[in-house]
Amino acid sequence: MDTADAPEGELKVSAPHRELLDQVLDKWSLSILNELCERPCRFNDLRRCIPAVTQKSLTATLRRLERNGIVERVLLSSRPVAVEYRITPLGKTLRHPVDVLLDWAATHMPEIQRARRTFDLTET
Amino acid sequence: MDTADAPEGELKVSAPHRELLDQVLDKWSLSILNELCERPCRFNDLRRCIPAVTQKSLTATLRRLERNGIVERVLLSSRPVAVEYRITPLGKTLRHPVDVLLDWAATHMPEIQRARRTFDLTET
DNA sequence: CTGTATCCCACGCGATACTG
DNA sequence: CAGTATCGCGTGGGATACAG
């Protein structure tokens, strides 16, 4: 009843929300979140689990997530340097929305690909 | 096991999914979706409802959403040109995931802003 | 092992002007 | 009214090299 034809217009997307989503749903965040939800990971663990990411992007994304309180950076030992990244309680709350989103993507991908083909054929 | 959450590792984020989310959660799509979920809109209606968007970006976003089968472009009359944009059934299915996401953002925004302040102070 | 530092390019997006 | 056409800029992100 709430999803079909509920009172519309409940959610306006404000600039701060937009910015937050950009920081938290960017190119690599979802993959990182996915890994850290299963277990704490070292930096190079993440690199192995997400082979396509570069050092630079991984560092940047982790910093951004850390700044937003989504992940936690834990220094394990200083010589040689060892660092572990963990999901925070706040980070865990992000899992459900993301799952719903990915579920949607998985469910409707075929339909979307059909739409794309139709569009690409029609508009030439 | 615990609070009715799914077994881990259910959702790997693949490249096609990533691309889809980029096309559907980009800077202006959520605002457009929001408007079109309430009523069909003409091009300039949307410009009025979303004052910050430029013509170019609005056109580009609408085309992208149309290609993915999220919105529908309806030619109302040809002279003078009149066009109406409508949400599709597929587009409506996107509303729930997006609402969950925006709900999350609204709920946790205070906590996130605290995290940011702490981070910005600690790391200088 | 865990990062920084550069360089560089693609592209998302804004600004502005023009068109059927 | 509903777009296209151009130009330009900021920045996300890859490649590579270096550092504590």
mmCIF file of N, CA and C in Angstrom, chain B residues 3-4 6 11 18 23 37 39 47 49 60 87 90 93 102:
data_model
loop_
_atom_site.group_PDB
_atom_site.id
_atom_site.type_symbol
_atom_site.label_atom_id
_atom_site.label_comp_id
_atom_site.label_asym_id
_atom_site.label_seq_id
_atom_site.Cartn_x
_atom_site.Cartn_y
_atom_site.Cartn_z
ATOM 1 N N THR B 3 19.462 -10.259 13.147
ATOM 2 C CA THR B 3 18.294 -9.461 12.802
ATOM 3 C C THR B 3 17.813 -9.599 11.363
ATOM 4 N N ALA B 4 17.424 -10.766 11.020
ATOM 5 C CA ALA B 4 16.764 -10.997 9.737
ATOM 6 C C ALA B 4 17.581 -10.476 8.555
ATOM 7 N N ALA B 6 20.387 -10.880 5.524
ATOM 8 C CA ALA B 6 20.681 -11.982 4.610
ATOM 9 C C ALA B 6 22.050 -12.593 4.904
ATOM 10 N N LEU B 11 25.618 -10.381 -2.657
ATOM 11 C CA LEU B 11 25.631 -9.455 -3.761
ATOM 12 C C LEU B 11 27.031 -8.950 -4.100
ATOM 13 N N ARG B 18 27.098 -1.786 -11.886
ATOM 14 C CA ARG B 18 27.755 -0.518 -11.577
ATOM 15 C C ARG B 18 27.391 0.540 -12.615
ATOM 16 N N GLN B 23 23.991 5.296 -14.310
ATOM 17 C CA GLN B 23 23.081 5.948 -15.245
ATOM 18 C C GLN B 23 21.784 6.372 -14.575
ATOM 19 N N CYS B 37 7.248 10.840 -10.761
ATOM 20 C CA CYS B 37 6.447 9.893 -9.987
ATOM 21 C C CYS B 37 5.136 10.534 -9.528
ATOM 22 N N ARG B 39 3.561 13.147 -11.290
ATOM 23 C CA ARG B 39 2.720 13.498 -12.447
ATOM 24 C C ARG B 39 3.603 13.538 -13.683
ATOM 25 N N ARG B 47 12.163 21.845 -15.726
ATOM 26 C CA ARG B 47 13.126 22.920 -15.486
ATOM 27 C C ARG B 47 12.673 23.805 -14.329
ATOM 28 N N CYS B 49 10.647 22.872 -11.845
ATOM 29 C CA CYS B 49 10.686 22.117 -10.588
ATOM 30 C C CYS B 49 12.108 21.913 -10.082
ATOM 31 N N ALA B 60 20.114 15.459 -21.470
ATOM 32 C CA ALA B 60 20.980 14.278 -21.412
ATOM 33 C C ALA B 60 20.435 13.251 -20.427
ATOM 34 N N ILE B 87 6.739 8.599 -16.200
ATOM 35 C CA ILE B 87 7.420 7.461 -15.591
ATOM 36 C C ILE B 87 6.842 6.177 -16.194
ATOM 37 N N LEU B 90 8.466 0.206 -15.262
ATOM 38 C CA LEU B 90 9.820 -0.115 -14.797
ATOM 39 C C LEU B 90 10.370 1.000 -13.925
ATOM 40 N N THR B 93 9.265 0.922 -10.372
ATOM 41 C CA THR B 93 9.932 -0.067 -9.505
ATOM 42 C C THR B 93 11.208 0.497 -8.904
ATOM 43 N N LEU B 102 17.177 7.259 0.230
ATOM 44 C CA LEU B 102 17.014 8.626 0.716
ATOM 45 C C LEU B 102 16.591 8.629 2.179
#
